[in-house]
């Protein structure tokens, strides 16, 4: 079942094209990470589908229906920053959200427990640290057990302890099988939490699919030899070497397919190259992400 | 969400808001304080105009309705409505709580409706205070009171007082919806109410239209719902002989209702098209 679909969604702020004909599909049960550098259009996309701002052109649908405010009652969302009434307590603020969504207060204690705010539930929002505010916002997202959860940069502005806490909550939520959409520019976060990824840059969708399909998982070989010139020349000739780069006397090789280190060592020796260092590394998501962005 | 749900929503938001409660209490204290201080004032010397210098006559029925309305409405409520109207709208944008409500499923038109209900409720509260304070002072300073006609007149005047409040507070809310900044909105509201409309009426209007129609400006129409109780002095001095300075009550009511309708319409129009 399609939960959310955008069709040719465009939005500009003056001369800046924030979104450029974005087509995005989120299916039921997916934990989708919308990944992109700052200014890539992640928050703009979420703001439009959450009815906070209007698109210049294009359409979107929730649950295969035209958007209307009532449909958002089935969606829990944290957009950018936690926004609540400072003079009210955590519970009083959650009651306002529950009232708008038309849901009961039965799970109030559960959601506060989930975000570790039970002992501060009767404290004023204005007295909370940023991390606590963010956790309250996550509790508000969860209130009434909505079908879809949306988090926009959920760890933004948090200290390291806060980041760990919020990530743990996100991982727990992702494990429940709900449909989750999470915008982030932190790859590690997306990799740990999400099953699917959509990569945005300059308002355009570069790729969307399962994380393993979109971001290359082939290994990187780190090689070193007393004769680096000969090593590099040899790497240019072998078919399993997709590309290589040199840094601090080490040659990093992006290998096509699963190439065993022992096999590489044997081949190098047969070609008169003695390797003084060989290590197979899991590719960094950052490298793949930058590769996608650069090639867009 | 129906009216009851919207009222409940606003109650959840503001029932603990000290600023609003202090505003209401402050209105009561200040209005009563001014009237009590006034009641102690005396004029020395002879009265050349047959009772005009009897200050206490403004505290007796029926003059007390106009006098309390003029003090409590044209001055105190003008500032208080401006403050509350701006606060209730602008704070929702500056704290981004309007955004949180919209993304939680509240429609923009419902958001505006909730604010208009706040305005109506606040106007009714101030009008009730005006009614009770006027009754209290009227009773204290009037000998024989014909209660039937006095209460009828009081209800009519309280209605006018409420309408005046609605024009002021909705005007302030409209400015806040456009500008979203509390301080700037309040400044524009005050500048318009205290200076710009006066300049338009007396220095611009006459160059385009007849001066006689310069009474039909929004805040002037609202002001004339509670006209200056001392306006008879103008009659004595000849000011206003060429054309009337004040709208008749009926004219003020109709004109204010038209402006209120325009303000409400504009709030819905702007509110439904605004990003949060």
XYZ file of C-alpha atoms in Angstrom:
572
model
C 0.000 0.000 0.000
C 1.261 3.448 -0.919
C 1.448 5.644 2.147
C 2.787 8.789 0.527
C 3.347 9.761 -3.066
C 4.588 13.041 -4.478
C 4.220 13.932 -8.145
C 6.452 16.542 -9.742
C 6.593 18.547 -6.517
C 8.390 21.877 -6.965
C 9.078 24.744 -4.625
C 11.333 27.756 -4.869
C 12.297 30.475 -2.413
C 13.031 33.449 -4.600
C 15.805 32.383 -6.941
C 16.598 29.259 -4.963
C 14.986 26.121 -6.313
C 14.362 24.122 -3.152
C 12.475 21.279 -4.844
C 12.610 20.381 -8.513
C 9.876 18.043 -9.771
C 10.240 15.582 -6.931
C 8.672 12.166 -7.362
C 8.796 10.149 -4.188
C 6.946 7.038 -3.078
C 6.777 5.652 0.437
C 5.207 2.236 0.885
C 3.655 0.759 3.986
C 6.141 -0.648 6.470
C 9.171 1.117 5.006
C 11.589 2.971 7.232
C 12.686 5.552 4.712
C 15.621 7.843 5.284
C 15.564 11.009 3.211
C 19.216 11.734 2.868
C 20.854 14.839 1.548
C 23.221 17.647 2.388
C 21.953 20.827 4.020
C 19.710 22.716 1.605
C 18.916 19.635 -0.480
C 15.153 19.976 0.040
C 14.510 17.426 2.795
C 12.689 19.758 5.191
C 10.902 21.499 2.308
C 9.553 18.140 1.146
C 8.312 17.204 4.594
C 6.907 20.695 5.198
C 4.820 20.442 2.025
C 3.424 16.972 2.686
C 2.687 18.005 6.284
C 0.711 21.035 5.060
C 3.033 23.545 6.734
C 3.948 25.220 3.429
C 2.520 25.134 -0.068
C 4.196 23.728 -3.184
C 4.533 25.973 -6.229
C 3.473 23.073 -8.435
C 2.950 19.344 -8.288
C 0.719 17.221 -6.109
C 0.954 14.710 -3.304
C -1.310 12.135 -1.767
C -1.536 10.416 1.597
C -2.951 6.878 1.702
C -3.907 7.273 -1.995
C -6.187 10.172 -1.088
C -5.995 13.884 -1.824
C -4.366 15.738 1.026
C -6.584 17.282 3.675
C -5.931 18.274 7.295
C -7.838 15.275 8.665
C -5.522 12.798 6.976
C -2.637 14.252 8.989
C -4.320 12.975 12.138
C -3.051 9.560 11.010
C 0.501 10.906 10.853
C 2.732 11.841 13.764
C 5.357 14.378 12.822
C 8.332 16.218 14.215
C 9.282 19.000 11.820
C 12.638 20.698 12.451
C 12.299 21.815 16.078
C 10.086 20.836 19.010
C 7.345 23.478 19.210
C 5.274 23.609 22.367
C 3.882 26.091 24.880
C 6.653 26.979 27.342
C 4.305 27.771 30.244
C 2.639 24.351 30.021
C 3.944 21.035 31.321
C 4.843 18.073 29.143
C 1.501 16.431 29.887
C -0.481 19.613 29.210
C 1.271 20.045 25.873
C 0.617 16.447 24.895
C -3.061 16.902 25.763
C -3.255 19.683 23.164
C -1.824 17.421 20.452
C -4.124 14.574 21.513
C -7.114 16.927 21.376
C -6.273 18.059 17.830
C -5.706 14.499 16.635
C -8.873 13.346 18.346
C -7.113 10.542 20.207
C -7.465 9.466 23.815
C -4.917 9.920 26.553
C -4.610 6.219 27.381
C -1.091 5.883 25.970
C 0.201 9.145 27.463
C 2.259 7.346 30.131
C 3.548 4.803 27.623
C 4.897 7.405 25.204
C 6.427 9.386 28.057
C 8.076 6.184 29.286
C 9.378 5.472 25.807
C 11.221 8.786 25.718
C 12.278 8.633 29.382
C 10.297 11.671 30.437
C 7.925 10.102 32.943
C 9.647 11.683 35.907
C 9.523 15.123 34.272
C 6.020 14.939 32.877
C 4.699 17.624 35.207
C 7.559 20.041 34.555
C 7.079 23.036 32.295
C 8.307 22.700 28.727
C 10.141 26.014 29.117
C 12.354 24.460 31.804
C 13.452 21.524 29.607
C 16.874 21.110 28.039
C 16.923 20.877 24.247
C 17.336 17.105 24.446
C 14.278 16.798 26.671
C 12.289 19.046 24.347
C 13.251 16.835 21.427
C 12.230 13.729 23.359
C 8.881 15.319 24.207
C 8.408 16.054 20.504
C 9.042 12.376 19.762
C 6.464 11.475 22.430
C 3.998 13.810 20.692
C 4.709 12.056 17.393
C 3.889 8.706 19.010
C 0.721 9.845 20.761
C -2.357 7.908 19.671
C -0.238 5.342 17.817
C -0.358 6.988 14.361
C 0.104 4.886 11.227
C 3.032 6.944 9.969
C 5.833 8.620 11.892
C 7.845 11.489 10.445
C 11.065 12.794 11.951
C 12.951 15.708 10.472
C 16.581 15.752 11.644
C 15.643 14.189 15.001
C 19.158 14.462 16.459
C 19.825 17.982 15.240
C 21.179 20.254 17.941
C 21.501 17.506 20.536
C 24.586 16.829 22.628
C 26.281 13.411 22.213
C 24.272 11.872 25.058
C 21.052 13.225 23.562
C 21.977 11.876 20.135
C 22.520 8.397 21.547
C 19.229 8.532 23.466
C 17.196 9.697 20.492
C 18.841 7.180 18.159
C 18.030 4.371 20.558
C 14.408 5.482 20.566
C 14.391 5.638 16.768
C 15.864 2.145 16.455
C 13.201 0.816 18.834
C 10.454 2.527 16.803
C 11.835 1.198 13.523
C 11.704 -2.318 14.945
C 7.942 -2.046 15.530
C 7.151 -2.347 11.816
C 5.611 1.099 11.467
C 6.066 3.253 8.397
C 8.671 5.844 9.289
C 10.040 8.715 7.244
C 13.171 10.294 8.611
C 15.078 13.177 7.059
C 18.723 13.407 7.946
C 22.066 14.485 6.618
C 23.827 11.996 8.889
C 24.501 8.817 6.960
C 25.364 6.757 9.968
C 21.978 7.578 11.461
C 20.152 6.521 8.305
C 22.206 3.348 7.980
C 21.447 2.315 11.562
C 17.738 3.094 11.508
C 16.379 2.890 7.961
C 15.591 0.075 5.557
C 15.186 2.340 2.539
C 16.791 5.557 1.453
C 15.952 8.436 -0.878
C 18.850 10.675 -1.758
C 18.160 14.325 -2.494
C 20.457 17.010 -3.760
C 19.528 20.529 -4.823
C 15.853 19.615 -4.663
C 16.171 16.634 -6.989
C 15.783 12.952 -6.213
C 19.026 11.196 -7.136
C 18.090 7.697 -6.063
C 15.538 5.784 -4.036
C 15.421 2.176 -2.930
C 16.765 -0.253 -0.359
C 19.916 0.970 1.329
C 21.949 -2.002 0.068
C 20.829 -1.371 -3.497
C 21.459 2.331 -3.545
C 24.681 2.584 -1.616
C 27.484 0.351 -2.890
C 28.597 -2.262 -0.399
C 31.564 -3.642 -2.333
C 34.743 -3.717 -0.239
C 37.556 -1.233 -0.376
C 41.083 -2.657 -0.437
C 43.829 -0.678 1.179
C 47.227 -1.534 -0.345
C 50.825 -0.436 0.128
C 54.039 -1.430 -1.617
C 57.655 -0.223 -1.608
C 57.161 0.383 -5.365
C 53.957 2.448 -5.444
C 54.418 3.422 -9.098
C 54.439 -0.190 -10.227
C 51.463 -0.980 -7.972
C 49.346 1.835 -9.462
C 50.271 0.836 -13.008
C 49.248 -2.751 -12.268
C 45.921 -1.628 -10.726
C 45.095 0.221 -13.959
C 45.392 -3.069 -15.812
C 43.297 -5.426 -13.641
C 39.569 -5.742 -14.390
C 38.361 -6.048 -10.767
C 39.701 -2.568 -9.885
C 36.915 -0.028 -10.478
C 38.943 2.953 -9.269
C 41.780 3.779 -6.919
C 43.063 6.771 -5.005
C 46.250 7.466 -3.077
C 46.402 8.987 0.349
C 49.284 9.092 2.869
C 51.256 6.443 1.006
C 48.306 4.067 0.897
C 46.363 3.144 -2.214
C 42.638 2.666 -1.692
C 41.026 0.460 -4.297
C 37.276 0.290 -4.981
C 36.837 -3.314 -6.007
C 34.096 -4.725 -8.227
C 32.569 -7.803 -6.607
C 34.012 -9.733 -3.712
C 37.772 -9.922 -4.197
C 39.659 -11.792 -1.523
C 42.771 -10.153 -0.038
C 44.779 -13.398 -0.472
C 43.884 -13.519 -4.169
C 44.991 -9.904 -4.655
C 48.233 -10.594 -2.810
C 48.943 -13.638 -5.006
C 48.173 -11.745 -8.237
C 50.390 -8.832 -7.183
C 53.271 -11.184 -6.337
C 52.881 -12.920 -9.733
C 53.284 -9.496 -11.349
C 56.449 -8.746 -9.384
C 54.836 -6.472 -6.796
C 55.505 -7.040 -3.115
C 52.684 -5.760 -0.949
C 53.774 -4.454 2.450
C 50.176 -3.789 3.546
C 46.828 -5.214 2.516
C 43.507 -4.708 4.255
C 39.924 -5.170 3.168
C 37.589 -2.499 4.507
C 33.846 -2.044 4.485
C 33.139 1.022 2.329
C 32.183 4.150 4.194
C 28.653 5.271 3.448
C 29.943 8.816 3.244
C 32.144 7.926 0.282
C 29.246 6.372 -1.587
C 26.991 9.274 -0.759
C 29.543 11.814 -1.969
C 30.092 9.680 -5.071
C 26.347 9.854 -5.825
C 26.132 13.574 -5.168
C 29.212 14.344 -7.255
C 27.999 12.271 -10.169
C 24.515 13.789 -10.148
C -13.700 20.269 15.085
C -16.768 22.129 16.215
C -16.984 25.329 18.249
C -16.930 23.383 21.527
C -13.775 21.500 20.486
C -12.069 24.718 19.433
C -12.964 26.413 22.704
C -11.621 23.394 24.583
C -8.416 23.546 22.526
C -7.893 27.205 23.375
C -8.726 26.548 27.025
C -6.043 23.845 27.132
C -3.565 26.353 25.717
C -4.330 29.430 27.758
C -5.952 28.402 31.024
C -2.570 28.618 32.752
C -1.471 31.759 30.917
C -0.732 34.346 33.593
C -0.346 37.136 31.053
C -3.956 36.845 29.947
C -5.337 36.502 33.452
C -3.297 39.478 34.650
C -4.639 41.454 31.688
C -8.217 40.815 32.789
C -7.503 41.480 36.463
C -5.499 44.577 35.514
C -8.439 45.860 33.490
C -10.776 45.510 36.469
C -8.370 47.106 38.924
C -7.381 49.969 36.631
C -10.947 50.751 35.536
C -12.226 50.781 39.093
C -9.187 52.715 40.264
C -9.693 55.435 37.642
C -13.396 55.723 38.424
C -12.742 55.859 42.171
C -10.049 58.481 41.722
C -12.381 60.446 39.469
C -15.171 60.222 42.015
C -12.914 62.010 44.517
C -12.174 64.915 42.137
C -13.783 68.308 42.836
C -13.922 71.562 40.840
C -13.314 74.744 42.785
C -15.201 77.875 41.868
C -18.592 78.675 40.373
C -20.297 76.612 37.716
C -21.235 78.903 34.823
C -22.960 76.315 32.726
C -25.787 74.888 34.749
C -24.296 71.729 36.223
C -21.650 71.065 33.590
C -18.959 71.176 36.263
C -20.695 68.568 38.444
C -18.195 65.815 37.847
C -20.228 63.166 39.645
C -22.976 63.384 37.053
C -20.783 61.149 34.868
C -21.021 58.463 37.529
C -24.806 58.519 37.608
C -27.189 56.660 35.339
C -27.421 57.037 32.406
C -24.172 59.006 31.853
C -22.100 56.364 33.663
C -22.570 53.980 30.723
C -20.894 56.408 28.346
C -18.283 57.553 30.817
C -17.146 54.060 31.856
C -17.302 52.984 28.236
C -15.193 55.926 27.140
C -12.523 55.369 29.809
C -12.610 51.573 29.762
C -13.139 51.226 26.037
C -11.563 53.984 24.024
C -8.449 54.026 26.129
C -7.917 50.921 28.223
C -9.558 48.370 25.943
C -7.907 49.901 22.892
C -4.467 49.093 24.323
C -5.496 45.834 25.980
C -7.281 44.493 22.888
C -4.272 45.418 20.783
C -1.933 43.596 23.127
C -4.094 40.482 23.482
C -5.003 40.325 19.773
C -1.362 40.568 18.746
C -0.190 38.173 21.473
C -2.706 35.432 20.698
C -1.744 35.366 17.026
C 1.918 36.393 16.863
C 3.064 34.126 19.716
C 1.646 31.102 17.867
C 3.928 31.920 14.940
C 7.014 33.003 16.873
C 6.918 29.796 18.972
C 5.912 27.784 15.899
C 3.046 26.270 17.851
C 0.773 27.183 14.928
C 2.941 24.919 12.775
C 2.745 22.094 15.314
C -1.047 22.319 15.335
C -1.337 22.401 11.536
C 0.942 19.390 11.050
C -1.021 17.574 13.764
C -4.155 17.898 11.646
C -5.762 21.230 12.533
C -6.923 23.050 9.407
C -5.881 26.640 8.854
C -9.485 27.848 8.863
C -10.062 26.089 12.193
C -6.951 27.769 13.555
C -8.375 31.172 12.578
C -11.793 30.209 13.978
C -10.186 29.297 17.295
C -8.512 32.699 17.471
C -11.755 34.493 16.632
C -13.466 32.567 19.419
C -10.694 33.757 21.766
C -11.368 37.318 20.639
C -15.100 36.945 21.129
C -14.646 35.449 24.579
C -12.215 38.176 25.616
C -14.610 40.865 24.359
C -17.475 39.309 26.288
C -15.365 39.164 29.458
C -14.362 42.834 29.184
C -17.949 43.823 28.384
C -19.230 41.933 31.408
C -16.693 43.751 33.571
C -17.732 47.061 32.000
C -21.383 46.254 32.705
C -20.800 45.284 36.327
C -18.488 48.222 37.111
C -20.911 50.689 35.519
C -23.809 49.197 37.471
C -21.803 49.395 40.713
C -20.842 53.055 40.278
C -24.241 53.991 38.884
C -25.954 52.492 41.911
C -23.589 54.261 44.290
C -24.092 57.710 42.759
C -27.673 57.647 41.483
C -30.612 58.221 43.802
C -33.706 56.657 42.314
C -33.010 54.047 39.677
C -35.540 52.695 37.224
C -34.082 49.213 36.994
C -35.974 48.010 33.949
C -34.802 50.765 31.625
C -31.367 50.972 33.263
C -30.607 47.285 32.732
C -31.964 47.427 29.184
C -29.749 50.387 28.411
C -26.838 48.658 30.138
C -27.220 45.543 28.009
C -27.409 47.674 24.853
C -24.292 49.600 25.887
C -22.460 46.394 26.870
C -23.250 45.044 23.427
C -21.762 48.177 21.865
C -18.765 47.840 24.173
C -18.289 44.216 23.058
C -18.546 45.227 19.395
C -15.935 47.940 19.931
C -13.631 45.370 21.534
C -14.156 42.974 18.661
C -13.186 45.626 16.099
C -10.029 46.531 18.039
C -8.921 42.990 18.865
C -9.693 41.604 15.415
C -7.895 44.548 13.808
C -4.856 43.786 15.990
C -5.125 40.064 15.208
C -5.258 40.799 11.487
C -2.115 42.924 11.685
C -0.377 40.156 13.671
C -1.441 37.539 11.121
C 0.121 39.665 8.387
C 3.335 40.614 10.198
C 3.771 37.704 12.688
C 6.122 39.762 14.856
C 4.672 40.816 18.216
C 6.531 44.093 18.707
C 6.153 45.242 15.109
C 2.464 44.312 15.001
C 1.771 46.182 18.246
C 3.669 49.209 16.942
C 1.692 49.271 13.685
C -1.582 48.827 15.590
C -0.776 51.738 17.897
C 0.541 53.937 15.114
C -2.568 53.335 13.059
C -5.008 53.739 15.936
C -3.397 56.763 17.522
C -1.926 58.647 14.568
C -2.386 57.285 11.067
C -6.166 57.139 11.098
C -6.313 60.652 12.566
C -3.969 61.931 9.841
C -5.999 60.174 7.170
C -9.251 61.566 8.521
C -8.226 65.161 9.000
C -5.405 65.765 6.538
C -6.002 63.419 3.617
C -9.690 62.533 3.507
C -10.871 66.119 3.033
C -8.792 66.517 -0.102
C -10.584 63.615 -1.764
C -14.031 63.396 -0.186
C -16.213 65.587 1.976
C -15.160 65.951 5.602
C -18.599 64.795 6.667
C -17.713 61.231 5.698
C -14.450 61.157 7.574
C -16.198 59.608 10.561
C -16.537 56.253 8.837
C -13.002 54.986 9.438
C -12.715 51.635 11.264
C -11.271 52.643 14.601
C -13.218 55.907 14.663
C -16.436 53.996 14.080
C -15.493 51.657 16.931
C -14.595 54.632 19.101
C -17.966 56.239 18.454
C -19.678 53.170 19.876
C -18.583 54.640 23.214
C -18.467 58.345 22.378
C -16.828 61.021 24.483
C -19.311 61.755 27.280
C -18.136 65.358 27.284
C -19.043 65.912 23.632
C -21.762 68.375 24.634
C -18.940 70.788 25.366
C -18.153 70.747 21.652
C -21.772 71.684 20.949
C -21.454 74.621 23.310
C -18.224 75.840 21.772
C -19.488 75.499 18.214
C -17.010 72.819 17.246
C -18.705 70.424 14.883
C -21.264 72.992 13.728
C -20.376 72.464 10.055
C -20.742 68.703 10.206
C -21.230 66.184 13.024
C -18.035 64.941 14.662
C -19.519 61.684 15.928
C -21.404 58.851 14.312
C -24.886 58.241 15.608
C -25.098 54.961 17.597
C -26.874 53.197 14.748
C -24.302 54.420 12.233
C -21.445 53.378 14.512
C -22.938 49.906 15.015
C -23.503 49.270 11.306
C -20.119 50.691 10.289
C -18.301 48.684 12.977
C -20.113 45.502 11.980
C -19.078 46.040 8.356
C -15.441 46.550 9.331
C -15.568 43.572 11.681
C -16.884 41.460 8.822
C -14.062 42.691 6.579
C -11.436 41.979 9.252
C -12.810 38.486 9.891
C -12.962 37.776 6.155
C -9.387 38.967 5.695
C -8.227 36.817 8.606
C -9.713 33.719 6.988
C -8.366 34.721 3.559
C -4.828 35.345 4.803
C -4.882 32.529 7.354
C -5.849 29.906 4.787
C -3.000 30.940 2.472
C -0.249 31.442 4.961
C 2.708 29.147 5.488
C 3.431 28.102 9.033
